[in-house]
CSV table of N, CA, C and O in Angstrom, one decimal:
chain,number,residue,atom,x,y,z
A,98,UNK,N,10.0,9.5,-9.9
A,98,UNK,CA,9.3,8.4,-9.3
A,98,UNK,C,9.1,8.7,-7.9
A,98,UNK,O,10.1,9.0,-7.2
A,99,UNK,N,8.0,8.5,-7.4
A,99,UNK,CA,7.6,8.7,-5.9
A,99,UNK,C,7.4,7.4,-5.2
A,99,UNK,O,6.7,6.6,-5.8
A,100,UNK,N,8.0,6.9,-4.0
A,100,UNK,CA,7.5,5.5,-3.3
A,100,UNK,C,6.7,6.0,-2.2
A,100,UNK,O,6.7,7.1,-1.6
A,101,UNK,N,5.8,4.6,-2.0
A,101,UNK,CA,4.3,5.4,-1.2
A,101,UNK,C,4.5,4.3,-0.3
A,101,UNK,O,5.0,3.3,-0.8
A,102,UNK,N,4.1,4.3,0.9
A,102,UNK,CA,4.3,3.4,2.1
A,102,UNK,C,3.1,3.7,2.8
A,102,UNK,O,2.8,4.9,3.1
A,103,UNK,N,2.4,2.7,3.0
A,103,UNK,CA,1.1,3.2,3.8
A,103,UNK,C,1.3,1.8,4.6
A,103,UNK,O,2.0,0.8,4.2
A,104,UNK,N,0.5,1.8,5.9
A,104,UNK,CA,1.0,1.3,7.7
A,104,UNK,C,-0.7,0.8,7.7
A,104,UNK,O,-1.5,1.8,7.6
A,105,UNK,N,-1.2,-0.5,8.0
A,105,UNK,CA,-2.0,-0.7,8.1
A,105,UNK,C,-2.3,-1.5,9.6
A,105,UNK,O,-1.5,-2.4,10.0
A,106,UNK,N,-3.0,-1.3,10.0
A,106,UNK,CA,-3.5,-2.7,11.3
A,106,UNK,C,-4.6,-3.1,11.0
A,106,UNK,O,-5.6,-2.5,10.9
A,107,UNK,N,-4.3,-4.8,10.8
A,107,UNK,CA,-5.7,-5.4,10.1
A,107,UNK,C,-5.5,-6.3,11.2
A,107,UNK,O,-4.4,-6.6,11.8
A,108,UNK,N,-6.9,-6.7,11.6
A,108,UNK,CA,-7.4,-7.3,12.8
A,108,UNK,C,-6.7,-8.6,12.4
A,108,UNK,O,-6.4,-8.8,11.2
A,109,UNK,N,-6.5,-9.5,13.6
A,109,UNK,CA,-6.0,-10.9,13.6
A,109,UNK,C,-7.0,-12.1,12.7
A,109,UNK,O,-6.7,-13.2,12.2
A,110,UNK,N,-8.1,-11.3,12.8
A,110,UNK,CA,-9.0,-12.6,12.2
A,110,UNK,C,-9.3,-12.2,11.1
A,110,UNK,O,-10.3,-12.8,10.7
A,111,UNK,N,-8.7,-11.3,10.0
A,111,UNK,CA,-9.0,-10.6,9.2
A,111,UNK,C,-8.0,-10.7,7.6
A,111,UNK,O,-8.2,-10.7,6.4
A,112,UNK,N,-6.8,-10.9,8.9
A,112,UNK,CA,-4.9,-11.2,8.0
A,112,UNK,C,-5.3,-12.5,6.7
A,112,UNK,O,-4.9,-12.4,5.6
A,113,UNK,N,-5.8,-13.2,6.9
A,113,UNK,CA,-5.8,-14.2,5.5
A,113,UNK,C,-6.9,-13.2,4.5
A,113,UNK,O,-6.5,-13.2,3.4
A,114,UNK,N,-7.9,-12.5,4.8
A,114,UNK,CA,-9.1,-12.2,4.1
A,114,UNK,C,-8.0,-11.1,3.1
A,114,UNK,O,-7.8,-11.2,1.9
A,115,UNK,N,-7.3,-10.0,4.4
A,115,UNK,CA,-6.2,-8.9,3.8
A,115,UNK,C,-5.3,-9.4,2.5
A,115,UNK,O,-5.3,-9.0,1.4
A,116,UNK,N,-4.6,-10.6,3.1
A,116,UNK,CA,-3.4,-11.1,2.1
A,116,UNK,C,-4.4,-11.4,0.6
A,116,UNK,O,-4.2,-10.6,-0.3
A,117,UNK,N,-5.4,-12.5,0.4
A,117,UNK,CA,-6.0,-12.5,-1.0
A,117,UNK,C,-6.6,-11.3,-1.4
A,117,UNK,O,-7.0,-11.2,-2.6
A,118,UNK,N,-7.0,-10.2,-0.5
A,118,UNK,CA,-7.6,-9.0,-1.4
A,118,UNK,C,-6.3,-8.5,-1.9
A,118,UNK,O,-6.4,-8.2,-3.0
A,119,UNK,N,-5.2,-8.3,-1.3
A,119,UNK,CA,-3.8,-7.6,-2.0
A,119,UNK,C,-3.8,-8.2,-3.2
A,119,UNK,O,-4.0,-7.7,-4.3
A,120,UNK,N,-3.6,-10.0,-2.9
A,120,UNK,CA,-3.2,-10.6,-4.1
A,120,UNK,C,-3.9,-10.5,-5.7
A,120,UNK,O,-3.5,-10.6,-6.8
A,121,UNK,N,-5.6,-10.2,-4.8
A,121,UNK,CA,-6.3,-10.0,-6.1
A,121,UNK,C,-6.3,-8.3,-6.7
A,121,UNK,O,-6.6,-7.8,-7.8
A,122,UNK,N,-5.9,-7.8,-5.7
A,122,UNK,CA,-5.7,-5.8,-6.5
A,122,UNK,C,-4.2,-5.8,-6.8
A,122,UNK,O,-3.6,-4.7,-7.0
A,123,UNK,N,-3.6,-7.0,-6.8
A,123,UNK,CA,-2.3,-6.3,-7.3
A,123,UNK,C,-2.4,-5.5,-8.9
A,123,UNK,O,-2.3,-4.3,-9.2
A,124,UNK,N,-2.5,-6.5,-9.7
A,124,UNK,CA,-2.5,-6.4,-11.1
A,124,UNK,C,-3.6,-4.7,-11.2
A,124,UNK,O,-3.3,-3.7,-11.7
A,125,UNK,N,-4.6,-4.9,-10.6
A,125,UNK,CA,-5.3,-3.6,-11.0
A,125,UNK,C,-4.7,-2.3,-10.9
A,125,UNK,O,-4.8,-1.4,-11.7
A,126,UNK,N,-3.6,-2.4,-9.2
A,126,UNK,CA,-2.9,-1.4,-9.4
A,126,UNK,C,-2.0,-1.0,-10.1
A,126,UNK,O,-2.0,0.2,-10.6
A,127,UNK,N,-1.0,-2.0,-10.4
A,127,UNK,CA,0.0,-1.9,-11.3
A,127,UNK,C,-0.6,-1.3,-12.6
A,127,UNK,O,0.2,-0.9,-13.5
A,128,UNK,N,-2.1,-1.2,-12.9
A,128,UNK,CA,-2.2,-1.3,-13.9
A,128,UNK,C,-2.1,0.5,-14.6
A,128,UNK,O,-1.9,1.0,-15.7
A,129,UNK,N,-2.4,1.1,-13.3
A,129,UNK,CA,-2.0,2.7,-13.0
A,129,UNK,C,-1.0,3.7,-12.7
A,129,UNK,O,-1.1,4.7,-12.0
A,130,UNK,N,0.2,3.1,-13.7
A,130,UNK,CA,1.5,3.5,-13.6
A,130,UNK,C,2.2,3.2,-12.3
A,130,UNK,O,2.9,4.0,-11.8
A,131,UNK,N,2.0,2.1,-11.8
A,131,UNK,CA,2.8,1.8,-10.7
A,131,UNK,C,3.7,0.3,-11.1
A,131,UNK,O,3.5,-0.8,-11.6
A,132,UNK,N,4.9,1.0,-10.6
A,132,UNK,CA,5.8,-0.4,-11.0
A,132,UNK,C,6.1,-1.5,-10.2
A,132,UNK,O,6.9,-2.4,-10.6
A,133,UNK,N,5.7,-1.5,-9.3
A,133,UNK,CA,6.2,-2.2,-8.3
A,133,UNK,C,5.2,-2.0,-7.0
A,133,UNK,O,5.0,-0.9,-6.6
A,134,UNK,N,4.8,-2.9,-6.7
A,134,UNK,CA,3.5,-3.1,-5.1
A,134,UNK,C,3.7,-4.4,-4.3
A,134,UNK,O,3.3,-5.5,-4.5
A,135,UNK,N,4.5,-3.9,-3.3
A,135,UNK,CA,4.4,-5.3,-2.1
A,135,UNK,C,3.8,-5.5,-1.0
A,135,UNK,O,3.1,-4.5,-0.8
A,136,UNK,N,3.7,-6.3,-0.2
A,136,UNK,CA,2.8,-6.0,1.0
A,136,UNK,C,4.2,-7.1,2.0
A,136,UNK,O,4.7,-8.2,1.9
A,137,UNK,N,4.1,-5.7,3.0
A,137,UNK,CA,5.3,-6.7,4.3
A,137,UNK,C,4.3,-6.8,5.6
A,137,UNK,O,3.1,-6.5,5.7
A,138,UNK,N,5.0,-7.3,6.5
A,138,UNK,CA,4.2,-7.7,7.4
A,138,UNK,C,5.3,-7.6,8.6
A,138,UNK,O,6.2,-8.4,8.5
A,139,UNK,N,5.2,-6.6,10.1
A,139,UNK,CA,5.8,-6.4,10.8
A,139,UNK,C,6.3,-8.0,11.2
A,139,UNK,O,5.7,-9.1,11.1
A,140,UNK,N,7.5,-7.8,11.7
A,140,UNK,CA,7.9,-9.2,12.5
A,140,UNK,C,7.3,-9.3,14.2
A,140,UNK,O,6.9,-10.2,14.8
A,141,UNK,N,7.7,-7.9,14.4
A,141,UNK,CA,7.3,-8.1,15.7
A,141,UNK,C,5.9,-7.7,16.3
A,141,UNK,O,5.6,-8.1,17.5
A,142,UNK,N,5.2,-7.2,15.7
A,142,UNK,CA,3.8,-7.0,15.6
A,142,UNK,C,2.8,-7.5,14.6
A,142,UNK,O,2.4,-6.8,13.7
A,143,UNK,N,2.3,-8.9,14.8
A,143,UNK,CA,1.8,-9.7,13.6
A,143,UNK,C,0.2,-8.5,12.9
A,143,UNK,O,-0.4,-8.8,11.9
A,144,UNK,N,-0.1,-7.4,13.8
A,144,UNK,CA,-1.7,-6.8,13.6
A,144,UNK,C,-0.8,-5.1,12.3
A,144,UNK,O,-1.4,-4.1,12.0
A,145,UNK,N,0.6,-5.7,11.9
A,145,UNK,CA,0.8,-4.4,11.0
A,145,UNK,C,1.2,-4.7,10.0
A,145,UNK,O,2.1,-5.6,10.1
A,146,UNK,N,0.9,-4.6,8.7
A,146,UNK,CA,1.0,-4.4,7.6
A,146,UNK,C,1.6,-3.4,6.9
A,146,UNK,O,1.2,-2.4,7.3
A,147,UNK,N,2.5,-3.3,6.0
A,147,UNK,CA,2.7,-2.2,5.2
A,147,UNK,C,2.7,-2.4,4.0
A,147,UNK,O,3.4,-3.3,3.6
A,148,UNK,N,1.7,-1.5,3.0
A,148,UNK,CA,1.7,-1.9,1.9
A,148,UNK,C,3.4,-0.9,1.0
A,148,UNK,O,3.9,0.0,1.7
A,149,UNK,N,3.9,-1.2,-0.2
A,149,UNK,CA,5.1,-0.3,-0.6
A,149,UNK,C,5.0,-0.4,-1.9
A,149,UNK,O,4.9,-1.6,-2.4
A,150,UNK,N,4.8,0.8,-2.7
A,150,UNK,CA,4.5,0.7,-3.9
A,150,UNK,C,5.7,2.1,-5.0
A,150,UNK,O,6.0,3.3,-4.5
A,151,UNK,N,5.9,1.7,-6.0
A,151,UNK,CA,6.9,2.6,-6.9
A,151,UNK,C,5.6,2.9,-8.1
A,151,UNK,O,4.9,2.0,-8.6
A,152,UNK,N,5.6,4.5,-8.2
A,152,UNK,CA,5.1,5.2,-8.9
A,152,UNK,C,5.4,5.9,-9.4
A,152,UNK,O,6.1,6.7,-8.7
A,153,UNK,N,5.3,6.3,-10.8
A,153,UNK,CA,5.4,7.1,-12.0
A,153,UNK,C,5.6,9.0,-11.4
A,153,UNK,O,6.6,9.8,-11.4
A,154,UNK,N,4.4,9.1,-11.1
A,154,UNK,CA,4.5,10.4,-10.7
A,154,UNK,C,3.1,10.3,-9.9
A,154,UNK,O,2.0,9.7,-10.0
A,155,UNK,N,3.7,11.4,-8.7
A,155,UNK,CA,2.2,11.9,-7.9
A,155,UNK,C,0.9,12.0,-8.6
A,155,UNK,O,-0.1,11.6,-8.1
A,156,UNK,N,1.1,12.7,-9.9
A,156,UNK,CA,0.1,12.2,-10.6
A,156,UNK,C,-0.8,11.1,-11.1
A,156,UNK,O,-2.0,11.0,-11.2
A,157,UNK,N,0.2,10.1,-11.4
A,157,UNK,CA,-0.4,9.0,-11.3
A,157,UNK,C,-1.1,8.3,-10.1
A,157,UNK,O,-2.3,8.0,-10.1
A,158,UNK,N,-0.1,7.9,-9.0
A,158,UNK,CA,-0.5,8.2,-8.1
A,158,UNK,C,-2.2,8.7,-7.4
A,158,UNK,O,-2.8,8.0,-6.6
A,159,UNK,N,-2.6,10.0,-7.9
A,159,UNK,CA,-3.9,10.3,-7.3
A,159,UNK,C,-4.6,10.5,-8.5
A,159,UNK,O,-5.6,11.2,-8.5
A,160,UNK,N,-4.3,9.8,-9.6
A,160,UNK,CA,-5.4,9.0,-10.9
A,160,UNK,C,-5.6,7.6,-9.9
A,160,UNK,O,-6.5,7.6,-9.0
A,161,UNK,N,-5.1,6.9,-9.9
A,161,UNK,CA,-5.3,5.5,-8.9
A,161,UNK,C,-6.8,5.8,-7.8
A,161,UNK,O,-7.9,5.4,-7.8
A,162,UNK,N,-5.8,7.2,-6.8
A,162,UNK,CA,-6.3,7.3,-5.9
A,162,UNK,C,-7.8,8.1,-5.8
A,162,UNK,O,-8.3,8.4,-4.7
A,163,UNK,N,-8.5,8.4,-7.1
A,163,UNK,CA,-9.8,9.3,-7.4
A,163,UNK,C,-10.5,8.4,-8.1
A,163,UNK,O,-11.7,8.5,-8.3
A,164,UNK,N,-9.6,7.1,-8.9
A,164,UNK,CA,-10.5,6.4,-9.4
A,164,UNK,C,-11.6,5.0,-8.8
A,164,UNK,O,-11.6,4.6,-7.7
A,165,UNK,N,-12.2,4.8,-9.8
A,165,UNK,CA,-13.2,3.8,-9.1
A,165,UNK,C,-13.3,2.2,-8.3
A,165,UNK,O,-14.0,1.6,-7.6
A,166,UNK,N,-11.8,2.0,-9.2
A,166,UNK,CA,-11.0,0.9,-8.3
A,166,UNK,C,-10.6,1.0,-7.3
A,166,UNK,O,-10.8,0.2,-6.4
A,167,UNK,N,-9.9,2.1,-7.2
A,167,UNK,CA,-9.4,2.1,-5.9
A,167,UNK,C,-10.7,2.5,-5.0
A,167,UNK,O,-10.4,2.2,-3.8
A,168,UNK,N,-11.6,2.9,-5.0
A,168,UNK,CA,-12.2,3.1,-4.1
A,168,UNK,C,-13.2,1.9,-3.6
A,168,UNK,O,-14.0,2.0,-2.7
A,169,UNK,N,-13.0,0.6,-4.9
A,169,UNK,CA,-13.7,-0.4,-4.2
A,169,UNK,C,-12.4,-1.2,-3.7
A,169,UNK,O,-12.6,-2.2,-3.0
A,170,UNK,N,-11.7,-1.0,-3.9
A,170,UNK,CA,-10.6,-2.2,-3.0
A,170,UNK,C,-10.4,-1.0,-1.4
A,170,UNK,O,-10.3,-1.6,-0.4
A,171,UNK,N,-10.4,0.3,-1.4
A,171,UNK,CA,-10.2,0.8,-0.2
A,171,UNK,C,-11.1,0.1,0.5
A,171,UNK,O,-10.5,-0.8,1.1
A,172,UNK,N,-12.6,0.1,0.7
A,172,UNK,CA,-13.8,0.1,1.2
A,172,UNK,C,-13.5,-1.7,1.6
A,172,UNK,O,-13.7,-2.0,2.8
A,173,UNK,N,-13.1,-2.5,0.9
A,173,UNK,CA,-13.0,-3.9,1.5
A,173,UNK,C,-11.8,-3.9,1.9
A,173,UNK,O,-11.5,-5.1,1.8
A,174,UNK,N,-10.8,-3.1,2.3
A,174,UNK,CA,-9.6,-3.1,2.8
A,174,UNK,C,-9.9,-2.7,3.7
A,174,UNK,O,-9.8,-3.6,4.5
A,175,UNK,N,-10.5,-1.5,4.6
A,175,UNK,CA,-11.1,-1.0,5.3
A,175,UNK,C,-12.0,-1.6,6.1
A,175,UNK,O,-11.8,-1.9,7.3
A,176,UNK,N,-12.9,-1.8,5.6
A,176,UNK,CA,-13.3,-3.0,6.8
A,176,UNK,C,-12.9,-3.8,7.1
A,176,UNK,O,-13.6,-4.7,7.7
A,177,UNK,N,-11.8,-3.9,7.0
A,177,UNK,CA,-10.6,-4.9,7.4
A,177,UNK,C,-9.6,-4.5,8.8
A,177,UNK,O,-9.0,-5.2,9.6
A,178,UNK,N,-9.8,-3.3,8.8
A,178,UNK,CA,-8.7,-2.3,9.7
A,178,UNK,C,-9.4,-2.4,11.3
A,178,UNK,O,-10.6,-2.4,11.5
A,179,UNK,N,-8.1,-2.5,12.5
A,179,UNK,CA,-8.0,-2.8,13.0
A,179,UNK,C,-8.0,-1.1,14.0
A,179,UNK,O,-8.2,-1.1,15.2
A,180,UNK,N,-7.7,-0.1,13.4
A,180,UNK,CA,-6.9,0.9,13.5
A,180,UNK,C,-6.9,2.2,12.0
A,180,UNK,O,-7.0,2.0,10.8
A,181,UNK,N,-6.9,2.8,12.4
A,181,UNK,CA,-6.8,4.2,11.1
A,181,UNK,C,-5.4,3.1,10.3
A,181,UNK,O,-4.8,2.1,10.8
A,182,UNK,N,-5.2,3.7,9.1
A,182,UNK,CA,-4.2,3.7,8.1
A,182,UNK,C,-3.4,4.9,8.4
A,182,UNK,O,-4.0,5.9,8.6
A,183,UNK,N,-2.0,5.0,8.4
A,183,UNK,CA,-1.3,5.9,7.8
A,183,UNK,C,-0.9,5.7,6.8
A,183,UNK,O,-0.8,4.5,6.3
A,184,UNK,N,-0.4,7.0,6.2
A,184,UNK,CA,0.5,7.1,4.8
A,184,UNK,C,1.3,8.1,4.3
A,184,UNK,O,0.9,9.2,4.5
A,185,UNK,N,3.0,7.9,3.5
A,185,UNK,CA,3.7,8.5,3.4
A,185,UNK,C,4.1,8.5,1.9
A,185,UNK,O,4.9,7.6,1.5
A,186,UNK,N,3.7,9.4,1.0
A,186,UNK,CA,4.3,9.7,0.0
A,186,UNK,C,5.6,10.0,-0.2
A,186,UNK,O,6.0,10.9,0.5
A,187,UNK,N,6.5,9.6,-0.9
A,187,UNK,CA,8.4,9.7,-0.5
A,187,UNK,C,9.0,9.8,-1.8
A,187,UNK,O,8.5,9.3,-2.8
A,188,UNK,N,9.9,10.4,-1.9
A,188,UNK,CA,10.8,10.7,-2.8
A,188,UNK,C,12.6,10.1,-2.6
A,188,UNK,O,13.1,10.3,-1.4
A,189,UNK,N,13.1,9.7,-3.0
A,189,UNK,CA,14.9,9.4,-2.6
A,189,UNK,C,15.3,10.5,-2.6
A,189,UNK,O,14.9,11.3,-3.3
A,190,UNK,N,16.2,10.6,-1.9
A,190,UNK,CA,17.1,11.6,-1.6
A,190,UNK,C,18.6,11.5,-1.6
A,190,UNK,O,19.5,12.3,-1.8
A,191,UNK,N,18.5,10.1,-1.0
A,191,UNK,CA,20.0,9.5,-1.4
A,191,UNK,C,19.7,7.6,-1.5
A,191,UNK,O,18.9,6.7,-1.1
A,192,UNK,N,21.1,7.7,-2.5
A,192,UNK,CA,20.7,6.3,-3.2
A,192,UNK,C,21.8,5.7,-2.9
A,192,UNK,O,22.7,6.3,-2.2
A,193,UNK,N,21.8,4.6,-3.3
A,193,UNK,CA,23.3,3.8,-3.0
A,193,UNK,C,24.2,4.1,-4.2
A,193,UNK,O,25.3,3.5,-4.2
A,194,UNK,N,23.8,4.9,-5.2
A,194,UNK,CA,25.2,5.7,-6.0
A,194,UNK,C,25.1,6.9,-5.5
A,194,UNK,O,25.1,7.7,-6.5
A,195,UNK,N,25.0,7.4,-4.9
A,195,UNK,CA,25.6,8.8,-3.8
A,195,UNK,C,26.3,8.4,-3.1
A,195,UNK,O,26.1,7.5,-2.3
A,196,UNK,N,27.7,9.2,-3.2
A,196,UNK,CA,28.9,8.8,-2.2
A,196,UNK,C,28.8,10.1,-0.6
A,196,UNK,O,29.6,10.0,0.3
């Protein structure tokens, strides 16, 4: 399983439009071997977002990311941005049963 963290800055006037496009692509994502998708929101920076999502395999992963969904929820996520997106593909390395 890979966790994916991507860093967004969505404009101030933009934050309510962001929160119902998540709410309405959750289910689509999930629907691409992803187990789990949340969206946090800095405390001390109200213009950052992080989306955090648990995935099957990298593979899956860039099935999501080549398909046709996702590239209509990028495009209205994106015009949303405040700022470039970053993103970090991640693996555990240590868990809370590693001593």
């Amino acid at each position: 399983m890979i966790k994916r963290i991507v860093k967004l800055r969505i404009r101030l006037e933009e934050q309510e439009t962001f929160k119902a496009l998540f709410l309405q692509s959750r289910s689509t994502i999930q629907s691409f071997d992803c187990y789990h998708v949340e969206c946090l929101q800095a405390i001390d920076n109200p213009y950052i977002f992080f989306t955090y999502s648990h995935w099957a395999s990298v593979e899956a992963l860039n099935e999501y990311r080549n398909s046709d969904e996702f590239a209509t929820i990028w495009k209205k996520t994106k015009a949303l941005f405040g700022d470039r997106a970053e993103a970090w593909s991640t693996e555990e390395v240590i868990t809370r049963d590693n001593k």
